[in-house]
Amino acid sequence: MKQIEYVIQAETGMHARPAGMLVSTAGKFSSIIKVSCKGRQADARKLFALMKLGAKQNDCIQITADGPDEEEAAAALQETLKAYF
């Protein structure tokens, strides 16, 4: 299992566009990918589940990838976070 922690920098937090990019990135991998924030957890492939996390600027999110391509998934998700969050 590979885990990433990231503090959201964007003033708008996790709104539809960046969450959609995260869903798109997660969908490319076969690993199980979960996003956690403030005690809540969501499947990274489900846009509305990510939006319900309510992650705002300066919130720390944790992403876990577990599966055969977890290293590649974690690296790609890290790049997506840097670009959109």
mmCIF file of N, CA, C and O in Angstrom:
data_model
loop_
_atom_site.group_PDB
_atom_site.id
_atom_site.type_symbol
_atom_site.label_atom_id
_atom_site.label_comp_id
_atom_site.label_asym_id
_atom_site.label_seq_id
_atom_site.Cartn_x
_atom_site.Cartn_y
_atom_site.Cartn_z
ATOM 1 N N MET A 1 0.844 -1.178 0.000
ATOM 2 C CA MET A 1 0.000 0.000 0.000
ATOM 3 C C MET A 1 0.890 1.242 0.000
ATOM 4 O O MET A 1 1.862 1.321 0.724
ATOM 5 N N LYS A 2 0.535 2.189 -0.835
ATOM 6 C CA LYS A 2 1.263 3.454 -0.957
ATOM 7 C C LYS A 2 0.337 4.567 -0.473
ATOM 8 O O LYS A 2 -0.838 4.601 -0.828
ATOM 9 N N GLN A 3 0.864 5.474 0.366
ATOM 10 C CA GLN A 3 0.049 6.566 0.895
ATOM 11 C C GLN A 3 0.684 7.920 0.592
ATOM 12 O O GLN A 3 1.903 8.066 0.655
ATOM 13 N N ILE A 4 -0.161 8.893 0.265
ATOM 14 C CA ILE A 4 0.257 10.265 -0.017
ATOM 15 C C ILE A 4 -0.523 11.179 0.917
ATOM 16 O O ILE A 4 -1.722 10.982 1.113
ATOM 17 N N GLU A 5 0.140 12.178 1.455
ATOM 18 C CA GLU A 5 -0.552 13.230 2.190
ATOM 19 C C GLU A 5 -0.304 14.533 1.451
ATOM 20 O O GLU A 5 0.809 14.789 0.991
ATOM 21 N N TYR A 6 -1.343 15.340 1.338
ATOM 22 C CA TYR A 6 -1.223 16.586 0.589
ATOM 23 C C TYR A 6 -2.111 17.648 1.234
ATOM 24 O O TYR A 6 -3.267 17.378 1.565
ATOM 25 N N VAL A 7 -1.575 18.848 1.402
ATOM 26 C CA VAL A 7 -2.350 19.970 1.921
ATOM 27 C C VAL A 7 -2.862 20.766 0.728
ATOM 28 O O VAL A 7 -2.077 21.210 -0.114
ATOM 29 N N ILE A 8 -4.172 20.939 0.651
ATOM 30 C CA ILE A 8 -4.784 21.637 -0.473
ATOM 31 C C ILE A 8 -4.393 23.112 -0.445
ATOM 32 O O ILE A 8 -4.595 23.795 0.559
ATOM 33 N N GLN A 9 -3.838 23.567 -1.548
ATOM 34 C CA GLN A 9 -3.384 24.950 -1.674
ATOM 35 C C GLN A 9 -4.417 25.853 -2.342
ATOM 36 O O GLN A 9 -4.447 27.054 -2.078
ATOM 37 N N ALA A 10 -5.255 25.287 -3.185
ATOM 38 C CA ALA A 10 -6.219 26.073 -3.957
ATOM 39 C C ALA A 10 -7.246 26.740 -3.048
ATOM 40 O O ALA A 10 -7.789 26.106 -2.135
ATOM 41 N N GLU A 11 -7.512 28.008 -3.302
ATOM 42 C CA GLU A 11 -8.486 28.754 -2.506
ATOM 43 C C GLU A 11 -9.882 28.142 -2.573
ATOM 44 O O GLU A 11 -10.649 28.245 -1.620
ATOM 45 N N THR A 12 -10.189 27.518 -3.683
ATOM 46 C CA THR A 12 -11.517 26.945 -3.885
ATOM 47 C C THR A 12 -11.653 25.532 -3.325
ATOM 48 O O THR A 12 -12.735 24.949 -3.366
ATOM 49 N N GLY A 13 -10.570 24.970 -2.812
ATOM 50 C CA GLY A 13 -10.620 23.622 -2.254
ATOM 51 C C GLY A 13 -10.852 22.576 -3.325
ATOM 52 O O GLY A 13 -10.441 22.732 -4.470
ATOM 53 N N MET A 14 -11.535 21.504 -2.952
ATOM 54 C CA MET A 14 -11.798 20.424 -3.898
ATOM 55 C C MET A 14 -13.168 20.648 -4.530
ATOM 56 O O MET A 14 -14.173 20.151 -4.053
ATOM 57 N N HIS A 15 -13.198 21.428 -5.607
ATOM 58 C CA HIS A 15 -14.446 21.639 -6.328
ATOM 59 C C HIS A 15 -14.469 20.713 -7.542
ATOM 60 O O HIS A 15 -13.582 19.879 -7.716
ATOM 61 N N ALA A 16 -15.470 20.851 -8.374
ATOM 62 C CA ALA A 16 -15.739 19.876 -9.437
ATOM 63 C C ALA A 16 -14.587 19.658 -10.413
ATOM 64 O O ALA A 16 -14.260 18.517 -10.731
ATOM 65 N N ARG A 17 -13.964 20.724 -10.888
ATOM 66 C CA ARG A 17 -12.924 20.545 -11.915
ATOM 67 C C ARG A 17 -11.726 19.758 -11.378
ATOM 68 O O ARG A 17 -11.339 18.752 -11.977
ATOM 69 N N PRO A 18 -11.088 20.165 -10.274
ATOM 70 C CA PRO A 18 -9.945 19.377 -9.806
ATOM 71 C C PRO A 18 -10.346 17.980 -9.340
ATOM 72 O O PRO A 18 -9.599 17.023 -9.548
ATOM 73 N N ALA A 19 -11.518 17.862 -8.753
ATOM 74 C CA ALA A 19 -11.975 16.531 -8.340
ATOM 75 C C ALA A 19 -12.155 15.645 -9.564
ATOM 76 O O ALA A 19 -11.816 14.457 -9.542
ATOM 77 N N GLY A 20 -12.653 16.213 -10.644
ATOM 78 C CA GLY A 20 -12.807 15.465 -11.892
ATOM 79 C C GLY A 20 -11.474 15.004 -12.451
ATOM 80 O O GLY A 20 -11.364 13.902 -12.993
ATOM 81 N N MET A 21 -10.459 15.840 -12.315
ATOM 82 C CA MET A 21 -9.124 15.453 -12.772
ATOM 83 C C MET A 21 -8.577 14.306 -11.918
ATOM 84 O O MET A 21 -7.919 13.401 -12.435
ATOM 85 N N LEU A 22 -8.858 14.341 -10.627
ATOM 86 C CA LEU A 22 -8.428 13.257 -9.741
ATOM 87 C C LEU A 22 -9.135 11.951 -10.117
ATOM 88 O O LEU A 22 -8.505 10.893 -10.175
ATOM 89 N N VAL A 23 -10.425 12.034 -10.394
ATOM 90 C CA VAL A 23 -11.203 10.858 -10.821
ATOM 91 C C VAL A 23 -10.632 10.305 -12.124
ATOM 92 O O VAL A 23 -10.456 9.088 -12.265
ATOM 93 N N SER A 24 -10.323 11.187 -13.062
ATOM 94 C CA SER A 24 -9.767 10.766 -14.349
ATOM 95 C C SER A 24 -8.431 10.049 -14.170
ATOM 96 O O SER A 24 -8.185 9.003 -14.780
ATOM 97 N N THR A 25 -7.579 10.605 -13.330
ATOM 98 C CA THR A 25 -6.273 9.987 -13.075
ATOM 99 C C THR A 25 -6.449 8.633 -12.392
ATOM 100 O O THR A 25 -5.830 7.642 -12.793
ATOM 101 N N ALA A 26 -7.279 8.572 -11.368
ATOM 102 C CA ALA A 26 -7.487 7.319 -10.629
ATOM 103 C C ALA A 26 -8.054 6.222 -11.528
ATOM 104 O O ALA A 26 -7.720 5.041 -11.366
ATOM 105 N N GLY A 27 -8.880 6.606 -12.487
ATOM 106 C CA GLY A 27 -9.514 5.642 -13.378
ATOM 107 C C GLY A 27 -8.548 4.927 -14.310
ATOM 108 O O GLY A 27 -8.895 3.912 -14.906
ATOM 109 N N LYS A 28 -7.345 5.409 -14.422
ATOM 110 C CA LYS A 28 -6.351 4.799 -15.304
ATOM 111 C C LYS A 28 -5.643 3.605 -14.675
ATOM 112 O O LYS A 28 -4.873 2.927 -15.341
ATOM 113 N N PHE A 29 -5.894 3.365 -13.386
ATOM 114 C CA PHE A 29 -5.151 2.335 -12.662
ATOM 115 C C PHE A 29 -6.087 1.278 -12.080
ATOM 116 O O PHE A 29 -7.241 1.555 -11.786
ATOM 117 N N SER A 30 -5.559 0.081 -11.909
ATOM 118 C CA SER A 30 -6.371 -1.004 -11.372
ATOM 119 C C SER A 30 -6.330 -1.065 -9.845
ATOM 120 O O SER A 30 -7.138 -1.747 -9.235
ATOM 121 N N SER A 31 -5.413 -0.354 -9.227
ATOM 122 C CA SER A 31 -5.322 -0.334 -7.765
ATOM 123 C C SER A 31 -6.578 0.284 -7.153
ATOM 124 O O SER A 31 -7.247 1.115 -7.782
ATOM 125 N N ILE A 32 -6.874 -0.110 -5.932
ATOM 126 C CA ILE A 32 -7.959 0.508 -5.174
ATOM 127 C C ILE A 32 -7.405 1.808 -4.609
ATOM 128 O O ILE A 32 -6.389 1.809 -3.913
ATOM 129 N N ILE A 33 -8.072 2.916 -4.926
ATOM 130 C CA ILE A 33 -7.576 4.230 -4.514
ATOM 131 C C ILE A 33 -8.646 4.927 -3.687
ATOM 132 O O ILE A 33 -9.785 5.102 -4.142
ATOM 133 N N LYS A 34 -8.276 5.310 -2.484
ATOM 134 C CA LYS A 34 -9.184 5.979 -1.550
ATOM 135 C C LYS A 34 -8.620 7.339 -1.163
ATOM 136 O O LYS A 34 -7.411 7.506 -1.049
ATOM 137 N N VAL A 35 -9.510 8.298 -0.937
ATOM 138 C CA VAL A 35 -9.136 9.637 -0.489
ATOM 139 C C VAL A 35 -9.819 9.874 0.851
ATOM 140 O O VAL A 35 -11.021 9.619 0.996
ATOM 141 N N SER A 36 -9.057 10.360 1.832
ATOM 142 C CA SER A 36 -9.594 10.634 3.161
ATOM 143 C C SER A 36 -9.348 12.086 3.532
ATOM 144 O O SER A 36 -8.312 12.655 3.182
ATOM 145 N N CYS A 37 -10.311 12.665 4.249
ATOM 146 C CA CYS A 37 -10.178 14.028 4.743
ATOM 147 C C CYS A 37 -11.110 14.198 5.931
ATOM 148 O O CYS A 37 -12.302 13.872 5.846
ATOM 149 N N LYS A 38 -10.581 14.697 7.027
ATOM 150 C CA LYS A 38 -11.369 14.989 8.226
ATOM 151 C C LYS A 38 -12.225 13.805 8.684
ATOM 152 O O LYS A 38 -13.394 13.951 9.013
ATOM 153 N N GLY A 39 -11.654 12.618 8.668
ATOM 154 C CA GLY A 39 -12.360 11.434 9.150
ATOM 155 C C GLY A 39 -13.309 10.790 8.159
ATOM 156 O O GLY A 39 -13.935 9.787 8.472
ATOM 157 N N ARG A 40 -13.430 11.355 6.974
ATOM 158 C CA ARG A 40 -14.291 10.778 5.942
ATOM 159 C C ARG A 40 -13.428 10.140 4.872
ATOM 160 O O ARG A 40 -12.299 10.557 4.649
ATOM 161 N N GLN A 41 -14.000 9.150 4.172
ATOM 162 C CA GLN A 41 -13.252 8.457 3.125
ATOM 163 C C GLN A 41 -14.121 8.316 1.884
ATOM 164 O O GLN A 41 -15.337 8.140 1.979
ATOM 165 N N ALA A 42 -13.483 8.395 0.706
ATOM 166 C CA ALA A 42 -14.206 8.273 -0.558
ATOM 167 C C ALA A 42 -13.382 7.491 -1.563
ATOM 168 O O ALA A 42 -12.154 7.522 -1.534
ATOM 169 N N ASP A 43 -14.084 6.830 -2.464
ATOM 170 C CA ASP A 43 -13.457 6.159 -3.601
ATOM 171 C C ASP A 43 -12.995 7.250 -4.565
ATOM 172 O O ASP A 43 -13.779 8.126 -4.952
ATOM 173 N N ALA A 44 -11.744 7.212 -4.971
ATOM 174 C CA ALA A 44 -11.185 8.248 -5.839
ATOM 175 C C ALA A 44 -11.759 8.207 -7.249
ATOM 176 O O ALA A 44 -11.519 9.119 -8.031
ATOM 177 N N ARG A 45 -12.529 7.200 -7.592
ATOM 178 C CA ARG A 45 -13.129 7.107 -8.923
ATOM 179 C C ARG A 45 -14.547 7.674 -8.972
ATOM 180 O O ARG A 45 -15.208 7.625 -10.011
ATOM 181 N N LYS A 46 -15.028 8.197 -7.835
ATOM 182 C CA LYS A 46 -16.403 8.682 -7.767
ATOM 183 C C LYS A 46 -16.427 10.167 -7.443
ATOM 184 O O LYS A 46 -16.124 10.589 -6.328
ATOM 185 N N LEU A 47 -16.798 10.962 -8.437
ATOM 186 C CA LEU A 47 -16.756 12.418 -8.329
ATOM 187 C C LEU A 47 -17.581 12.935 -7.148
ATOM 188 O O LEU A 47 -17.088 13.721 -6.339
ATOM 189 N N PHE A 48 -18.823 12.508 -7.037
ATOM 190 C CA PHE A 48 -19.673 13.039 -5.975
ATOM 191 C C PHE A 48 -19.188 12.624 -4.594
ATOM 192 O O PHE A 48 -19.320 13.380 -3.630
ATOM 193 N N ALA A 49 -18.597 11.444 -4.488
ATOM 194 C CA ALA A 49 -18.042 11.015 -3.204
ATOM 195 C C ALA A 49 -16.882 11.929 -2.803
ATOM 196 O O ALA A 49 -16.763 12.319 -1.635
ATOM 197 N N LEU A 50 -16.045 12.296 -3.771
ATOM 198 C CA LEU A 50 -14.942 13.217 -3.482
ATOM 199 C C LEU A 50 -15.469 14.587 -3.071
ATOM 200 O O LEU A 50 -14.968 15.205 -2.133
ATOM 201 N N MET A 51 -16.482 15.067 -3.763
ATOM 202 C CA MET A 51 -17.047 16.379 -3.454
ATOM 203 C C MET A 51 -17.648 16.394 -2.042
ATOM 204 O O MET A 51 -17.560 17.392 -1.337
ATOM 205 N N LYS A 52 -18.237 15.279 -1.624
ATOM 206 C CA LYS A 52 -18.855 15.204 -0.295
ATOM 207 C C LYS A 52 -17.830 15.244 0.832
ATOM 208 O O LYS A 52 -18.191 15.482 1.979
ATOM 209 N N LEU A 53 -16.559 15.034 0.514
ATOM 210 C CA LEU A 53 -15.534 15.137 1.549
ATOM 211 C C LEU A 53 -15.447 16.562 2.091
ATOM 212 O O LEU A 53 -15.031 16.771 3.228
ATOM 213 N N GLY A 54 -15.810 17.529 1.278
ATOM 214 C CA GLY A 54 -15.802 18.922 1.707
ATOM 215 C C GLY A 54 -14.413 19.474 1.988
ATOM 216 O O GLY A 54 -14.253 20.340 2.848
ATOM 217 N N ALA A 55 -13.407 18.986 1.277
ATOM 218 C CA ALA A 55 -12.030 19.436 1.503
ATOM 219 C C ALA A 55 -11.861 20.881 1.041
ATOM 220 O O ALA A 55 -12.217 21.229 -0.069
ATOM 221 N N LYS A 56 -11.328 21.693 1.923
ATOM 222 C CA LYS A 56 -11.145 23.117 1.659
ATOM 223 C C LYS A 56 -9.655 23.472 1.674
ATOM 224 O O LYS A 56 -8.824 22.639 2.003
ATOM 225 N N GLN A 57 -9.351 24.714 1.342
ATOM 226 C CA GLN A 57 -7.968 25.177 1.359
ATOM 227 C C GLN A 57 -7.364 24.929 2.745
ATOM 228 O O GLN A 57 -8.018 25.111 3.761
ATOM 229 N N ASN A 58 -6.129 24.469 2.759
ATOM 230 C CA ASN A 58 -5.342 24.144 3.953
ATOM 231 C C ASN A 58 -5.762 22.861 4.653
ATOM 232 O O ASN A 58 -5.194 22.517 5.685
ATOM 233 N N ASP A 59 -6.740 22.136 4.125
ATOM 234 C CA ASP A 59 -7.078 20.813 4.659
ATOM 235 C C ASP A 59 -6.066 19.800 4.144
ATOM 236 O O ASP A 59 -5.614 19.884 3.000
ATOM 237 N N CYS A 60 -5.731 18.836 4.978
ATOM 238 C CA CYS A 60 -4.824 17.769 4.582
ATOM 239 C C CYS A 60 -5.657 16.571 4.115
ATOM 240 O O CYS A 60 -6.577 16.146 4.819
ATOM 241 N N ILE A 61 -5.368 16.083 2.925
ATOM 242 C CA ILE A 61 -6.029 14.880 2.436
ATOM 243 C C ILE A 61 -4.997 13.756 2.367
ATOM 244 O O ILE A 61 -3.814 14.006 2.183
ATOM 245 N N GLN A 62 -5.471 12.546 2.563
ATOM 246 C CA GLN A 62 -4.628 11.366 2.448
ATOM 247 C C GLN A 62 -5.180 10.518 1.312
ATOM 248 O O GLN A 62 -6.379 10.295 1.233
ATOM 249 N N ILE A 63 -4.278 10.057 0.466
ATOM 250 C CA ILE A 63 -4.656 9.168 -0.629
ATOM 251 C C ILE A 63 -3.899 7.864 -0.453
ATOM 252 O O ILE A 63 -2.687 7.875 -0.261
ATOM 253 N N THR A 64 -4.636 6.761 -0.504
ATOM 254 C CA THR A 64 -3.994 5.451 -0.435
ATOM 255 C C THR A 64 -4.282 4.702 -1.731
ATOM 256 O O THR A 64 -5.393 4.730 -2.251
ATOM 257 N N ALA A 65 -3.255 4.074 -2.246
ATOM 258 C CA ALA A 65 -3.365 3.231 -3.436
ATOM 259 C C ALA A 65 -2.884 1.844 -3.044
ATOM 260 O O ALA A 65 -1.806 1.695 -2.466
ATOM 261 N N ASP A 66 -3.692 0.842 -3.324
ATOM 262 C CA ASP A 66 -3.357 -0.523 -2.953
ATOM 263 C C ASP A 66 -3.656 -1.445 -4.128
ATOM 264 O O ASP A 66 -4.816 -1.582 -4.523
ATOM 265 N N GLY A 67 -2.614 -2.022 -4.689
ATOM 266 C CA GLY A 67 -2.813 -2.919 -5.818
ATOM 267 C C GLY A 67 -1.548 -3.084 -6.632
ATOM 268 O O GLY A 67 -0.484 -2.600 -6.256
ATOM 269 N N PRO A 68 -1.665 -3.746 -7.770
ATOM 270 C CA PRO A 68 -0.483 -4.086 -8.564
ATOM 271 C C PRO A 68 0.253 -2.890 -9.162
ATOM 272 O O PRO A 68 1.448 -2.966 -9.419
ATOM 273 N N ASP A 69 -0.451 -1.784 -9.374
ATOM 274 C CA ASP A 69 0.187 -0.600 -9.958
ATOM 275 C C ASP A 69 0.165 0.590 -9.005
ATOM 276 O O ASP A 69 0.125 1.738 -9.424
ATOM 277 N N GLU A 70 0.233 0.314 -7.705
ATOM 278 C CA GLU A 70 0.117 1.370 -6.693
ATOM 279 C C GLU A 70 1.220 2.421 -6.782
ATOM 280 O O GLU A 70 0.977 3.606 -6.545
ATOM 281 N N GLU A 71 2.429 2.018 -7.128
ATOM 282 C CA GLU A 71 3.530 2.991 -7.235
ATOM 283 C C GLU A 71 3.267 3.987 -8.359
ATOM 284 O O GLU A 71 3.419 5.201 -8.179
ATOM 285 N N GLU A 72 2.853 3.479 -9.519
ATOM 286 C CA GLU A 72 2.561 4.341 -10.662
ATOM 287 C C GLU A 72 1.355 5.224 -10.372
ATOM 288 O O GLU A 72 1.341 6.407 -10.716
ATOM 289 N N ALA A 73 0.344 4.643 -9.735
ATOM 290 C CA ALA A 73 -0.858 5.400 -9.395
ATOM 291 C C ALA A 73 -0.521 6.536 -8.433
ATOM 292 O O ALA A 73 -0.958 7.674 -8.630
ATOM 293 N N ALA A 74 0.256 6.249 -7.410
ATOM 294 C CA ALA A 74 0.625 7.270 -6.429
ATOM 295 C C ALA A 74 1.401 8.406 -7.087
ATOM 296 O O ALA A 74 1.149 9.581 -6.805
ATOM 297 N N ALA A 75 2.307 8.077 -7.971
ATOM 298 C CA ALA A 75 3.093 9.104 -8.665
ATOM 299 C C ALA A 75 2.191 9.980 -9.540
ATOM 300 O O ALA A 75 2.313 11.209 -9.540
ATOM 301 N N ALA A 76 1.279 9.374 -10.270
ATOM 302 C CA ALA A 76 0.376 10.127 -11.138
ATOM 303 C C ALA A 76 -0.579 10.995 -10.322
ATOM 304 O O ALA A 76 -0.843 12.149 -10.682
ATOM 305 N N LEU A 77 -1.073 10.461 -9.226
ATOM 306 C CA LEU A 77 -1.978 11.230 -8.371
ATOM 307 C C LEU A 77 -1.253 12.404 -7.727
ATOM 308 O O LEU A 77 -1.816 13.498 -7.598
ATOM 309 N N GLN A 78 -0.002 12.199 -7.349
ATOM 310 C CA GLN A 78 0.804 13.278 -6.771
ATOM 311 C C GLN A 78 0.947 14.421 -7.777
ATOM 312 O O GLN A 78 0.809 15.592 -7.421
ATOM 313 N N GLU A 79 1.176 14.098 -9.034
ATOM 314 C CA GLU A 79 1.301 15.123 -10.077
ATOM 315 C C GLU A 79 -0.031 15.850 -10.289
ATOM 316 O O GLU A 79 -0.055 17.063 -10.482
ATOM 317 N N THR A 80 -1.112 15.110 -10.255
ATOM 318 C CA THR A 80 -2.441 15.729 -10.405
ATOM 319 C C THR A 80 -2.720 16.684 -9.255
ATOM 320 O O THR A 80 -3.222 17.791 -9.458
ATOM 321 N N LEU A 81 -2.378 16.269 -8.040
ATOM 322 C CA LEU A 81 -2.573 17.136 -6.879
ATOM 323 C C LEU A 81 -1.773 18.437 -7.027
ATOM 324 O O LEU A 81 -2.290 19.529 -6.784
ATOM 325 N N LYS A 82 -0.532 18.319 -7.439
ATOM 326 C CA LYS A 82 0.321 19.509 -7.602
ATOM 327 C C LYS A 82 -0.226 20.443 -8.680
ATOM 328 O O LYS A 82 -0.141 21.656 -8.556
ATOM 329 N N ALA A 83 -0.786 19.880 -9.727
ATOM 330 C CA ALA A 83 -1.260 20.691 -10.851
ATOM 331 C C ALA A 83 -2.612 21.358 -10.590
ATOM 332 O O ALA A 83 -2.847 22.472 -11.062
ATOM 333 N N TYR A 84 -3.512 20.709 -9.835
ATOM 334 C CA TYR A 84 -4.884 21.210 -9.713
ATOM 335 C C TYR A 84 -5.303 21.601 -8.311
ATOM 336 O O TYR A 84 -6.361 22.197 -8.130
ATOM 337 N N PHE A 85 -4.527 21.244 -7.316
ATOM 338 C CA PHE A 85 -4.926 21.532 -5.948
ATOM 339 C C PHE A 85 -3.934 22.457 -5.282
ATOM 340 O O PHE A 85 -3.892 22.708 -4.161
#
